[in-house]
């Protein structure tokens, strides 16, 4: 199952948008109610701005209904019901927990996934297949577990002497299997560490430092992206090299980030919303995967940690911050 989705990758090409994909929202008297269900705060520059570029203007022909759980995912089901009660035309659900909550709240309102992590989407039954979802859910499948394993390999290139890698625990619905494969192949140990909440990162990294881990991998999760400043600062304070999901997290001071290009992903989500509001059915819109990945390396952070990164790794990087 873990690799079933990979076969779709060759069919997903971002550069083949048709004119209808780009066409602005039709000028009508209707005001579209677009709901967002997110675990953290939603910066307008992420998922909303691409819709504005497509002609959806808040207060004119669109109303953006944002429900943010403030890092308390137990609030998501109630917030999802609020969006259904607000009679939104579509729900953009950010992250696995929000997607689950949205789907449990409605089987009729279209839901765009932004973004499903893990390798068990089909098991949840929200989509019948990646090519033809068949229900009210479609969107982006992030290959998070597979990419976490790749992040592990890249981190070991940066810290080749590593024998123990700390891993922040995203929660009970997360599988360690891909990372365990990486650990087995490279004969290293993994130390899984829980983080009780945003205030717990410093204590978590202090404990990892005391346990003498050689580096830390921060798995792909919306929660960790929202808490990136806290995580990056804790890693710097305790002088532990860390690998992150997004290039932005390396640009913000993390050692390395490897994952999809966020601008591409946000554009695709906006395209999904745009097409559905123009009449497309989620049941017929294939679940897509990222087609462009980036590796960003922060040389300033490496220098502060006393790391000399290998030339092969730097040559592979899409961006090296100096």
PDB file of C-alpha atoms in Angstrom:
ATOM      1  CA  UNK A   1       0.000   0.000   0.000  1.00  0.00           C
ATOM      2  CA  UNK A   2       2.798   2.426   0.860  1.00  0.00           C
ATOM      3  CA  UNK A   3       3.981   2.636  -2.708  1.00  0.00           C
ATOM      4  CA  UNK A   4       0.658   2.324  -4.520  1.00  0.00           C
ATOM      5  CA  UNK A   5       0.286   6.074  -4.905  1.00  0.00           C
ATOM      6  CA  UNK A   6       3.710   6.519  -6.454  1.00  0.00           C
ATOM      7  CA  UNK A   7       2.523   5.192  -9.809  1.00  0.00           C
ATOM      8  CA  UNK A   8       0.339   8.252 -10.262  1.00  0.00           C
ATOM      9  CA  UNK A   9       3.271  10.629 -10.161  1.00  0.00           C
ATOM     10  CA  UNK A  10       4.002  10.438 -13.876  1.00  0.00           C
ATOM     11  CA  UNK A  11       0.497  11.640 -14.736  1.00  0.00           C
ATOM     12  CA  UNK A  12       0.677  14.805 -12.683  1.00  0.00           C
ATOM     13  CA  UNK A  13       2.342  17.689 -14.464  1.00  0.00           C
ATOM     14  CA  UNK A  14       1.908  21.185 -13.083  1.00  0.00           C
ATOM     15  CA  UNK A  15       2.933  22.885 -16.308  1.00  0.00           C
ATOM     16  CA  UNK A  16      -0.058  21.648 -18.326  1.00  0.00           C
ATOM     17  CA  UNK A  17      -2.748  23.953 -16.924  1.00  0.00           C
ATOM     18  CA  UNK A  18      -5.351  24.857 -19.532  1.00  0.00           C
ATOM     19  CA  UNK A  19      -6.723  28.333 -19.976  1.00  0.00           C
ATOM     20  CA  UNK A  20      -9.878  27.285 -18.105  1.00  0.00           C
ATOM     21  CA  UNK A  21      -7.678  26.491 -15.098  1.00  0.00           C
ATOM     22  CA  UNK A  22      -6.381  30.040 -15.070  1.00  0.00           C
ATOM     23  CA  UNK A  23      -9.572  31.829 -16.027  1.00  0.00           C
ATOM     24  CA  UNK A  24     -10.720  34.283 -13.346  1.00  0.00           C
ATOM     25  CA  UNK A  25     -13.847  33.678 -11.334  1.00  0.00           C
ATOM     26  CA  UNK A  26     -16.916  34.512 -13.328  1.00  0.00           C
ATOM     27  CA  UNK A  27     -18.524  37.804 -12.392  1.00  0.00           C
ATOM     28  CA  UNK A  28     -21.927  36.924 -10.939  1.00  0.00           C
ATOM     29  CA  UNK A  29     -24.077  38.237  -8.137  1.00  0.00           C
ATOM     30  CA  UNK A  30     -23.302  35.130  -6.102  1.00  0.00           C
ATOM     31  CA  UNK A  31     -20.906  35.292  -3.180  1.00  0.00           C
ATOM     32  CA  UNK A  32     -18.957  32.058  -2.777  1.00  0.00           C
ATOM     33  CA  UNK A  33     -18.469  30.925   0.808  1.00  0.00           C
ATOM     34  CA  UNK A  34     -15.087  29.210   0.998  1.00  0.00           C
ATOM     35  CA  UNK A  35     -14.310  27.454   4.260  1.00  0.00           C
ATOM     36  CA  UNK A  36     -10.859  26.748   5.677  1.00  0.00           C
ATOM     37  CA  UNK A  37     -10.327  24.222   8.455  1.00  0.00           C
ATOM     38  CA  UNK A  38      -6.811  24.469   9.873  1.00  0.00           C
ATOM     39  CA  UNK A  39      -4.995  23.216  12.990  1.00  0.00           C
ATOM     40  CA  UNK A  40      -3.049  26.477  13.340  1.00  0.00           C
ATOM     41  CA  UNK A  41      -3.355  30.062  12.173  1.00  0.00           C
ATOM     42  CA  UNK A  42      -3.658  30.447   8.395  1.00  0.00           C
ATOM     43  CA  UNK A  43      -1.523  33.249   6.915  1.00  0.00           C
ATOM     44  CA  UNK A  44      -3.386  34.927   4.070  1.00  0.00           C
ATOM     45  CA  UNK A  45      -0.296  34.616   1.899  1.00  0.00           C
ATOM     46  CA  UNK A  46      -0.524  30.820   1.803  1.00  0.00           C
ATOM     47  CA  UNK A  47      -3.776  29.367   0.535  1.00  0.00           C
ATOM     48  CA  UNK A  48      -5.959  32.450   0.175  1.00  0.00           C
ATOM     49  CA  UNK A  49      -3.778  34.677  -2.009  1.00  0.00           C
ATOM     50  CA  UNK A  50      -3.742  32.213  -4.960  1.00  0.00           C
ATOM     51  CA  UNK A  51      -7.549  32.318  -4.945  1.00  0.00           C
ATOM     52  CA  UNK A  52      -7.480  36.112  -4.970  1.00  0.00           C
ATOM     53  CA  UNK A  53      -5.245  35.881  -8.013  1.00  0.00           C
ATOM     54  CA  UNK A  54      -7.983  33.785  -9.625  1.00  0.00           C
ATOM     55  CA  UNK A  55     -10.535  36.506  -8.970  1.00  0.00           C
ATOM     56  CA  UNK A  56     -12.070  35.533  -5.627  1.00  0.00           C
ATOM     57  CA  UNK A  57     -12.170  38.779  -3.661  1.00  0.00           C
ATOM     58  CA  UNK A  58     -13.268  38.746  -0.033  1.00  0.00           C
ATOM     59  CA  UNK A  59     -16.282  41.013   0.445  1.00  0.00           C
ATOM     60  CA  UNK A  60     -17.082  41.085  -3.268  1.00  0.00           C
ATOM     61  CA  UNK A  61     -17.672  37.674  -4.812  1.00  0.00           C
ATOM     62  CA  UNK A  62     -16.225  35.548  -2.003  1.00  0.00           C
ATOM     63  CA  UNK A  63     -16.324  35.177   1.734  1.00  0.00           C
ATOM     64  CA  UNK A  64     -13.530  33.279   3.421  1.00  0.00           C
ATOM     65  CA  UNK A  65     -14.702  31.387   6.499  1.00  0.00           C
ATOM     66  CA  UNK A  66     -11.587  30.421   8.484  1.00  0.00           C
ATOM     67  CA  UNK A  67     -11.746  28.072  11.462  1.00  0.00           C
ATOM     68  CA  UNK A  68      -8.384  27.573  13.205  1.00  0.00           C
ATOM     69  CA  UNK A  69      -7.911  25.117  16.086  1.00  0.00           C
ATOM     70  CA  UNK A  70      -4.909  26.958  17.561  1.00  0.00           C
ATOM     71  CA  UNK A  71      -2.888  23.713  17.726  1.00  0.00           C
ATOM     72  CA  UNK A  72      -5.649  21.918  19.631  1.00  0.00           C
ATOM     73  CA  UNK A  73      -6.697  19.253  17.141  1.00  0.00           C
ATOM     74  CA  UNK A  74      -9.491  18.060  19.427  1.00  0.00           C
ATOM     75  CA  UNK A  75     -11.338  21.254  18.459  1.00  0.00           C
ATOM     76  CA  UNK A  76     -11.334  20.383  14.759  1.00  0.00           C
ATOM     77  CA  UNK A  77     -14.542  18.278  14.692  1.00  0.00           C
ATOM     78  CA  UNK A  78     -16.550  21.095  16.307  1.00  0.00           C
ATOM     79  CA  UNK A  79     -14.995  23.663  13.960  1.00  0.00           C
ATOM     80  CA  UNK A  80     -15.817  21.462  10.966  1.00  0.00           C
ATOM     81  CA  UNK A  81     -19.454  21.375  12.079  1.00  0.00           C
ATOM     82  CA  UNK A  82     -19.364  25.179  12.332  1.00  0.00           C
ATOM     83  CA  UNK A  83     -18.325  25.390   8.684  1.00  0.00           C
ATOM     84  CA  UNK A  84     -21.117  23.036   7.667  1.00  0.00           C
ATOM     85  CA  UNK A  85     -23.533  25.164   9.686  1.00  0.00           C
ATOM     86  CA  UNK A  86     -22.245  28.276   7.935  1.00  0.00           C
ATOM     87  CA  UNK A  87     -23.391  26.665   4.645  1.00  0.00           C
ATOM     88  CA  UNK A  88     -20.044  27.007   2.935  1.00  0.00           C
ATOM     89  CA  UNK A  89     -19.793  25.965  -0.717  1.00  0.00           C
ATOM     90  CA  UNK A  90     -16.482  24.165  -0.250  1.00  0.00           C
ATOM     91  CA  UNK A  91     -14.046  23.282   2.546  1.00  0.00           C
ATOM     92  CA  UNK A  92     -10.268  23.422   2.255  1.00  0.00           C
ATOM     93  CA  UNK A  93      -8.979  21.161   5.039  1.00  0.00           C
ATOM     94  CA  UNK A  94      -5.310  21.645   5.958  1.00  0.00           C
ATOM     95  CA  UNK A  95      -3.572  18.560   7.286  1.00  0.00           C
ATOM     96  CA  UNK A  96      -4.640  15.031   8.103  1.00  0.00           C
ATOM     97  CA  UNK A  97      -6.605  15.736  11.300  1.00  0.00           C
ATOM     98  CA  UNK A  98      -8.556  18.565   9.650  1.00  0.00           C
ATOM     99  CA  UNK A  99      -9.334  16.410   6.610  1.00  0.00           C
ATOM    100  CA  UNK A 100     -10.681  13.623   8.821  1.00  0.00           C
ATOM    101  CA  UNK A 101     -12.788  16.084  10.822  1.00  0.00           C
ATOM    102  CA  UNK A 102     -14.197  17.710   7.676  1.00  0.00           C
ATOM    103  CA  UNK A 103     -15.122  14.377   6.103  1.00  0.00           C
ATOM    104  CA  UNK A 104     -16.812  13.220   9.312  1.00  0.00           C
ATOM    105  CA  UNK A 105     -18.831  16.454   9.332  1.00  0.00           C
ATOM    106  CA  UNK A 106     -20.111  16.219   5.759  1.00  0.00           C
ATOM    107  CA  UNK A 107     -20.354  13.763   2.890  1.00  0.00           C
ATOM    108  CA  UNK A 108     -21.909  16.279   0.500  1.00  0.00           C
ATOM    109  CA  UNK A 109     -19.976  19.570   0.677  1.00  0.00           C
ATOM    110  CA  UNK A 110     -16.842  19.322  -1.522  1.00  0.00           C
ATOM    111  CA  UNK A 111     -13.624  18.961   0.487  1.00  0.00           C
ATOM    112  CA  UNK A 112     -10.194  19.797  -0.911  1.00  0.00           C
ATOM    113  CA  UNK A 113      -7.348  18.125   0.971  1.00  0.00           C
ATOM    114  CA  UNK A 114      -4.405  20.396   1.743  1.00  0.00           C
ATOM    115  CA  UNK A 115      -2.650  18.121   2.482  1.00  0.00           C
ATOM    116  CA  UNK A 116      -3.032  14.408   3.355  1.00  0.00           C
ATOM    117  CA  UNK A 117       0.066  12.952   4.987  1.00  0.00           C
ATOM    118  CA  UNK A 118       0.638   9.276   5.646  1.00  0.00           C
ATOM    119  CA  UNK A 119       0.127   6.320   3.365  1.00  0.00           C
ATOM    120  CA  UNK A 120      -3.349   5.185   4.399  1.00  0.00           C
ATOM    121  CA  UNK A 121      -5.787   7.477   2.583  1.00  0.00           C
ATOM    122  CA  UNK A 122      -7.500   4.602   0.789  1.00  0.00           C
ATOM    123  CA  UNK A 123      -7.916   2.711   4.036  1.00  0.00           C
ATOM    124  CA  UNK A 124      -9.957   5.596   5.460  1.00  0.00           C
ATOM    125  CA  UNK A 125     -12.413   5.206   2.585  1.00  0.00           C
ATOM    126  CA  UNK A 126     -12.594   8.918   1.811  1.00  0.00           C
ATOM    127  CA  UNK A 127     -11.592   8.191  -1.794  1.00  0.00           C
ATOM    128  CA  UNK A 128     -12.214   5.050  -3.846  1.00  0.00           C
ATOM    129  CA  UNK A 129      -9.001   5.496  -5.805  1.00  0.00           C
ATOM    130  CA  UNK A 130      -6.457   8.197  -6.485  1.00  0.00           C
ATOM    131  CA  UNK A 131      -7.487   8.474 -10.139  1.00  0.00           C
ATOM    132  CA  UNK A 132     -11.242   8.656  -9.433  1.00  0.00           C
ATOM    133  CA  UNK A 133     -12.009   9.534  -5.807  1.00  0.00           C
ATOM    134  CA  UNK A 134     -15.724   8.886  -6.240  1.00  0.00           C
ATOM    135  CA  UNK A 135     -16.974  11.014  -3.333  1.00  0.00           C
ATOM    136  CA  UNK A 136     -16.802  14.570  -2.042  1.00  0.00           C
ATOM    137  CA  UNK A 137     -13.053  14.531  -1.246  1.00  0.00           C
ATOM    138  CA  UNK A 138     -10.077  15.244  -3.501  1.00  0.00           C
ATOM    139  CA  UNK A 139      -6.861  17.253  -3.319  1.00  0.00           C
ATOM    140  CA  UNK A 140      -3.177  16.768  -2.602  1.00  0.00           C
ATOM    141  CA  UNK A 141      -1.511  13.610  -1.270  1.00  0.00           C
ATOM    142  CA  UNK A 142       1.818  14.582   0.242  1.00  0.00           C
ATOM    143  CA  UNK A 143       3.899  11.367   0.235  1.00  0.00           C
ATOM    144  CA  UNK A 144       4.855  12.459   3.744  1.00  0.00           C
ATOM    145  CA  UNK A 145       6.008   9.093   5.038  1.00  0.00           C
ATOM    146  CA  UNK A 146       8.091   8.348   1.954  1.00  0.00           C
ATOM    147  CA  UNK A 147       9.662  11.808   2.037  1.00  0.00           C
ATOM    148  CA  UNK A 148      10.438  11.478   5.748  1.00  0.00           C
ATOM    149  CA  UNK A 149      12.620   8.484   4.851  1.00  0.00           C
ATOM    150  CA  UNK A 150      14.400  10.587   2.224  1.00  0.00           C
ATOM    151  CA  UNK A 151      14.916  13.343   4.794  1.00  0.00           C
ATOM    152  CA  UNK A 152      16.511  10.775   7.054  1.00  0.00           C
ATOM    153  CA  UNK A 153      18.982   9.829   4.327  1.00  0.00           C
ATOM    154  CA  UNK A 154      19.848  13.464   3.593  1.00  0.00           C
ATOM    155  CA  UNK A 155      20.326  14.174   7.288  1.00  0.00           C
ATOM    156  CA  UNK A 156      22.770  11.277   7.498  1.00  0.00           C
ATOM    157  CA  UNK A 157      24.721  12.780   4.610  1.00  0.00           C
ATOM    158  CA  UNK A 158      24.996  16.025   6.553  1.00  0.00           C
ATOM    159  CA  UNK A 159      25.928  14.235   9.787  1.00  0.00           C
ATOM    160  CA  UNK A 160      27.640  11.036   8.550  1.00  0.00           C
ATOM    161  CA  UNK A 161      28.944  10.126  12.011  1.00  0.00           C
ATOM    162  CA  UNK A 162      25.407   9.976  13.429  1.00  0.00           C
ATOM    163  CA  UNK A 163      24.449   6.806  15.239  1.00  0.00           C
ATOM    164  CA  UNK A 164      21.254   7.992  16.954  1.00  0.00           C
ATOM    165  CA  UNK A 165      18.618  10.214  15.342  1.00  0.00           C
ATOM    166  CA  UNK A 166      15.964  11.863  17.484  1.00  0.00           C
ATOM    167  CA  UNK A 167      12.479  12.025  15.939  1.00  0.00           C
ATOM    168  CA  UNK A 168       9.713  14.338  17.122  1.00  0.00           C
ATOM    169  CA  UNK A 169       6.557  12.267  17.522  1.00  0.00           C
ATOM    170  CA  UNK A 170       3.684  13.700  15.442  1.00  0.00           C
ATOM    171  CA  UNK A 171       1.057  11.569  17.171  1.00  0.00           C
ATOM    172  CA  UNK A 172      -0.650   8.197  17.316  1.00  0.00           C
ATOM    173  CA  UNK A 173      -1.828   8.252  13.673  1.00  0.00           C
ATOM    174  CA  UNK A 174       1.730   8.439  12.318  1.00  0.00           C
ATOM    175  CA  UNK A 175       3.696   5.449  11.057  1.00  0.00           C
ATOM    176  CA  UNK A 176       7.400   5.016  11.805  1.00  0.00           C
ATOM    177  CA  UNK A 177       7.830   2.255   9.230  1.00  0.00           C
ATOM    178  CA  UNK A 178       9.530   4.274   6.472  1.00  0.00           C
ATOM    179  CA  UNK A 179      11.958   5.861   8.920  1.00  0.00           C
ATOM    180  CA  UNK A 180      12.613   2.476  10.472  1.00  0.00           C
ATOM    181  CA  UNK A 181      13.594   1.187   7.028  1.00  0.00           C
ATOM    182  CA  UNK A 182      16.100   4.041   6.748  1.00  0.00           C
ATOM    183  CA  UNK A 183      17.447   3.288  10.220  1.00  0.00           C
ATOM    184  CA  UNK A 184      17.846  -0.402   9.419  1.00  0.00           C
ATOM    185  CA  UNK A 185      19.588   0.281   6.113  1.00  0.00           C
ATOM    186  CA  UNK A 186      22.059   2.699   7.723  1.00  0.00           C
ATOM    187  CA  UNK A 187      22.442   0.821  11.022  1.00  0.00           C
ATOM    188  CA  UNK A 188      21.382   3.722  13.200  1.00  0.00           C
ATOM    189  CA  UNK A 189      19.001   4.002  16.149  1.00  0.00           C
ATOM    190  CA  UNK A 190      15.879   6.160  16.293  1.00  0.00           C
ATOM    191  CA  UNK A 191      14.770   7.883  19.491  1.00  0.00           C
ATOM    192  CA  UNK A 192      11.106   8.917  19.332  1.00  0.00           C
ATOM    193  CA  UNK A 193      10.281  11.909  21.545  1.00  0.00           C
ATOM    194  CA  UNK A 194       6.846  13.224  22.457  1.00  0.00           C
ATOM    195  CA  UNK A 195       6.235  16.971  22.581  1.00  0.00           C
ATOM    196  CA  UNK A 196       3.448  17.842  25.036  1.00  0.00           C
ATOM    197  CA  UNK A 197       2.684  21.191  23.400  1.00  0.00           C
ATOM    198  CA  UNK A 198       4.232  24.369  21.972  1.00  0.00           C
ATOM    199  CA  UNK A 199       5.828  25.129  25.339  1.00  0.00           C
ATOM    200  CA  UNK A 200       7.529  21.733  25.408  1.00  0.00           C
ATOM    201  CA  UNK A 201      10.072  22.005  22.591  1.00  0.00           C
ATOM    202  CA  UNK A 202      12.890  23.384  24.706  1.00  0.00           C
ATOM    203  CA  UNK A 203      12.521  20.591  27.250  1.00  0.00           C
ATOM    204  CA  UNK A 204      12.273  18.008  24.469  1.00  0.00           C
ATOM    205  CA  UNK A 205      15.497  19.166  22.808  1.00  0.00           C
ATOM    206  CA  UNK A 206      17.192  19.395  26.196  1.00  0.00           C
ATOM    207  CA  UNK A 207      16.294  15.749  26.831  1.00  0.00           C
ATOM    208  CA  UNK A 208      17.506  14.755  23.358  1.00  0.00           C
ATOM    209  CA  UNK A 209      20.768  16.573  23.978  1.00  0.00           C
ATOM    210  CA  UNK A 210      21.191  14.809  27.307  1.00  0.00           C
ATOM    211  CA  UNK A 211      20.524  11.508  25.532  1.00  0.00           C
ATOM    212  CA  UNK A 212      23.349  12.441  23.146  1.00  0.00           C
ATOM    213  CA  UNK A 213      21.407  12.148  19.914  1.00  0.00           C
ATOM    214  CA  UNK A 214      23.476  13.197  16.928  1.00  0.00           C
ATOM    215  CA  UNK A 215      20.683  14.915  14.988  1.00  0.00           C
ATOM    216  CA  UNK A 216      16.908  15.357  14.951  1.00  0.00           C
ATOM    217  CA  UNK A 217      14.352  14.729  12.224  1.00  0.00           C
ATOM    218  CA  UNK A 218      11.175  16.799  12.356  1.00  0.00           C
ATOM    219  CA  UNK A 219       8.545  14.770  10.457  1.00  0.00           C
ATOM    220  CA  UNK A 220       6.024  16.213   8.044  1.00  0.00           C
ATOM    221  CA  UNK A 221       3.119  17.634  10.058  1.00  0.00           C
ATOM    222  CA  UNK A 222       1.155  20.884   9.926  1.00  0.00           C
ATOM    223  CA  UNK A 223       1.686  21.213  13.674  1.00  0.00           C
ATOM    224  CA  UNK A 224       5.461  21.294  13.311  1.00  0.00           C
ATOM    225  CA  UNK A 225       5.312  23.832  10.499  1.00  0.00           C
ATOM    226  CA  UNK A 226       3.161  26.074  12.675  1.00  0.00           C
ATOM    227  CA  UNK A 227       5.639  25.682  15.543  1.00  0.00           C
ATOM    228  CA  UNK A 228       8.731  26.051  13.369  1.00  0.00           C
ATOM    229  CA  UNK A 229      10.117  29.104  15.185  1.00  0.00           C
ATOM    230  CA  UNK A 230       9.988  27.295  18.518  1.00  0.00           C
ATOM    231  CA  UNK A 231      11.593  24.164  17.060  1.00  0.00           C
ATOM    232  CA  UNK A 232      14.351  25.999  15.191  1.00  0.00           C
ATOM    233  CA  UNK A 233      15.225  28.056  18.266  1.00  0.00           C
ATOM    234  CA  UNK A 234      15.303  24.964  20.504  1.00  0.00           C
ATOM    235  CA  UNK A 235      17.538  23.095  18.048  1.00  0.00           C
ATOM    236  CA  UNK A 236      19.934  26.066  17.885  1.00  0.00           C
ATOM    237  CA  UNK A 237      19.986  26.503  21.662  1.00  0.00           C
ATOM    238  CA  UNK A 238      20.913  22.858  22.229  1.00  0.00           C
ATOM    239  CA  UNK A 239      23.180  22.725  19.160  1.00  0.00           C
ATOM    240  CA  UNK A 240      21.461  19.795  17.495  1.00  0.00           C
ATOM    241  CA  UNK A 241      21.387  19.524  13.668  1.00  0.00           C
ATOM    242  CA  UNK A 242      17.806  19.147  12.474  1.00  0.00           C
ATOM    243  CA  UNK A 243      16.066  18.306   9.203  1.00  0.00           C
ATOM    244  CA  UNK A 244      12.658  19.790   8.367  1.00  0.00           C
ATOM    245  CA  UNK A 245       9.811  19.248   5.921  1.00  0.00           C
ATOM    246  CA  UNK A 246       9.778  22.538   4.005  1.00  0.00           C
ATOM    247  CA  UNK A 247      12.490  24.658   2.421  1.00  0.00           C
ATOM    248  CA  UNK A 248      11.023  27.659   4.254  1.00  0.00           C
ATOM    249  CA  UNK A 249      12.071  26.114   7.542  1.00  0.00           C
ATOM    250  CA  UNK A 250      15.715  26.129   6.451  1.00  0.00           C
ATOM    251  CA  UNK A 251      15.318  29.691   5.210  1.00  0.00           C
ATOM    252  CA  UNK A 252      14.010  30.553   8.696  1.00  0.00           C
ATOM    253  CA  UNK A 253      17.189  29.214  10.309  1.00  0.00           C
ATOM    254  CA  UNK A 254      16.871  25.436  10.327  1.00  0.00           C
ATOM    255  CA  UNK A 255      19.779  23.382   9.035  1.00  0.00           C
ATOM    256  CA  UNK A 256      18.006  21.730   6.103  1.00  0.00           C
ATOM    257  CA  UNK A 257      14.542  21.445   4.614  1.00  0.00           C
ATOM    258  CA  UNK A 258      13.441  18.954   1.980  1.00  0.00           C
ATOM    259  CA  UNK A 259       9.976  18.707   0.515  1.00  0.00           C
ATOM    260  CA  UNK A 260       7.507  20.038  -2.029  1.00  0.00           C
ATOM    261  CA  UNK A 261       7.652  23.625  -3.248  1.00  0.00           C
ATOM    262  CA  UNK A 262       4.910  25.287  -1.234  1.00  0.00           C
ATOM    263  CA  UNK A 263       3.978  27.820  -3.908  1.00  0.00           C
ATOM    264  CA  UNK A 264       3.244  24.950  -6.311  1.00  0.00           C
ATOM    265  CA  UNK A 265       1.088  23.189  -3.750  1.00  0.00           C
ATOM    266  CA  UNK A 266      -0.907  26.298  -2.857  1.00  0.00           C
ATOM    267  CA  UNK A 267      -1.539  27.014  -6.519  1.00  0.00           C
ATOM    268  CA  UNK A 268      -2.823  23.495  -7.076  1.00  0.00           C
ATOM    269  CA  UNK A 269      -5.178  23.772  -4.100  1.00  0.00           C
ATOM    270  CA  UNK A 270      -6.533  27.054  -5.487  1.00  0.00           C
ATOM    271  CA  UNK A 271      -7.012  25.362  -8.858  1.00  0.00           C
ATOM    272  CA  UNK A 272      -9.015  22.578  -7.226  1.00  0.00           C
ATOM    273  CA  UNK A 273     -11.271  25.112  -5.492  1.00  0.00           C
ATOM    274  CA  UNK A 274     -11.658  27.155  -8.664  1.00  0.00           C
ATOM    275  CA  UNK A 275     -12.620  24.161 -10.791  1.00  0.00           C
ATOM    276  CA  UNK A 276     -15.119  22.834  -8.256  1.00  0.00           C
ATOM    277  CA  UNK A 277     -16.818  26.221  -7.885  1.00  0.00           C
ATOM    278  CA  UNK A 278     -17.073  26.334 -11.685  1.00  0.00           C
ATOM    279  CA  UNK A 279     -18.906  23.005 -11.694  1.00  0.00           C
ATOM    280  CA  UNK A 280     -16.320  20.206 -11.585  1.00  0.00           C
ATOM    281  CA  UNK A 281     -17.106  17.238  -9.346  1.00  0.00           C
ATOM    282  CA  UNK A 282     -14.575  16.114  -6.701  1.00  0.00           C
ATOM    283  CA  UNK A 283     -15.530  12.525  -7.498  1.00  0.00           C
ATOM    284  CA  UNK A 284     -13.942  12.902 -10.943  1.00  0.00           C
ATOM    285  CA  UNK A 285     -10.858  14.948  -9.963  1.00  0.00           C
ATOM    286  CA  UNK A 286      -7.778  12.824  -9.356  1.00  0.00           C
ATOM    287  CA  UNK A 287      -5.858  13.101  -6.100  1.00  0.00           C
ATOM    288  CA  UNK A 288      -2.495  14.607  -7.011  1.00  0.00           C
ATOM    289  CA  UNK A 289       1.007  14.376  -5.628  1.00  0.00           C
ATOM    290  CA  UNK A 290       3.802  16.981  -5.590  1.00  0.00           C
ATOM    291  CA  UNK A 291       5.811  17.049  -8.799  1.00  0.00           C
ATOM    292  CA  UNK A 292       8.600  19.380  -7.693  1.00  0.00           C
ATOM    293  CA  UNK A 293      10.752  18.965  -4.587  1.00  0.00           C
ATOM    294  CA  UNK A 294      13.436  21.238  -3.204  1.00  0.00           C
ATOM    295  CA  UNK A 295      16.389  20.808  -0.866  1.00  0.00           C
ATOM    296  CA  UNK A 296      17.378  23.985   0.969  1.00  0.00           C
ATOM    297  CA  UNK A 297      20.556  24.036   3.072  1.00  0.00           C
ATOM    298  CA  UNK A 298      21.397  26.803   5.522  1.00  0.00           C
ATOM    299  CA  UNK A 299      25.187  27.207   5.539  1.00  0.00           C
ATOM    300  CA  UNK A 300      25.049  29.794   8.327  1.00  0.00           C
ATOM    301  CA  UNK A 301      23.358  27.275  10.606  1.00  0.00           C
ATOM    302  CA  UNK A 302      25.830  24.564   9.606  1.00  0.00           C
ATOM    303  CA  UNK A 303      28.718  26.873  10.507  1.00  0.00           C
ATOM    304  CA  UNK A 304      27.146  27.723  13.853  1.00  0.00           C
ATOM    305  CA  UNK A 305      26.850  23.991  14.589  1.00  0.00           C
ATOM    306  CA  UNK A 306      30.439  23.339  13.533  1.00  0.00           C
ATOM    307  CA  UNK A 307      29.344  21.170  10.606  1.00  0.00           C
ATOM    308  CA  UNK A 308      31.218  20.866   7.331  1.00  0.00           C
ATOM    309  CA  UNK A 309      28.647  19.732   4.806  1.00  0.00           C
ATOM    310  CA  UNK A 310      29.887  17.407   2.039  1.00  0.00           C
ATOM    311  CA  UNK A 311      30.224  18.846  -1.447  1.00  0.00           C
ATOM    312  CA  UNK A 312      27.923  16.195  -2.924  1.00  0.00           C
ATOM    313  CA  UNK A 313      25.114  17.344  -0.644  1.00  0.00           C
ATOM    314  CA  UNK A 314      25.664  21.002  -1.483  1.00  0.00           C
ATOM    315  CA  UNK A 315      25.694  20.254  -5.208  1.00  0.00           C
ATOM    316  CA  UNK A 316      22.363  18.523  -4.832  1.00  0.00           C
ATOM    317  CA  UNK A 317      20.790  21.455  -2.962  1.00  0.00           C
ATOM    318  CA  UNK A 318      18.419  23.725  -4.863  1.00  0.00           C
ATOM    319  CA  UNK A 319      19.421  26.560  -2.586  1.00  0.00           C
ATOM    320  CA  UNK A 320      22.333  27.084  -0.189  1.00  0.00           C
ATOM    321  CA  UNK A 321      21.891  30.013   2.192  1.00  0.00           C
ATOM    322  CA  UNK A 322      25.212  31.691   2.980  1.00  0.00           C
TER     323      UNK A 322
END
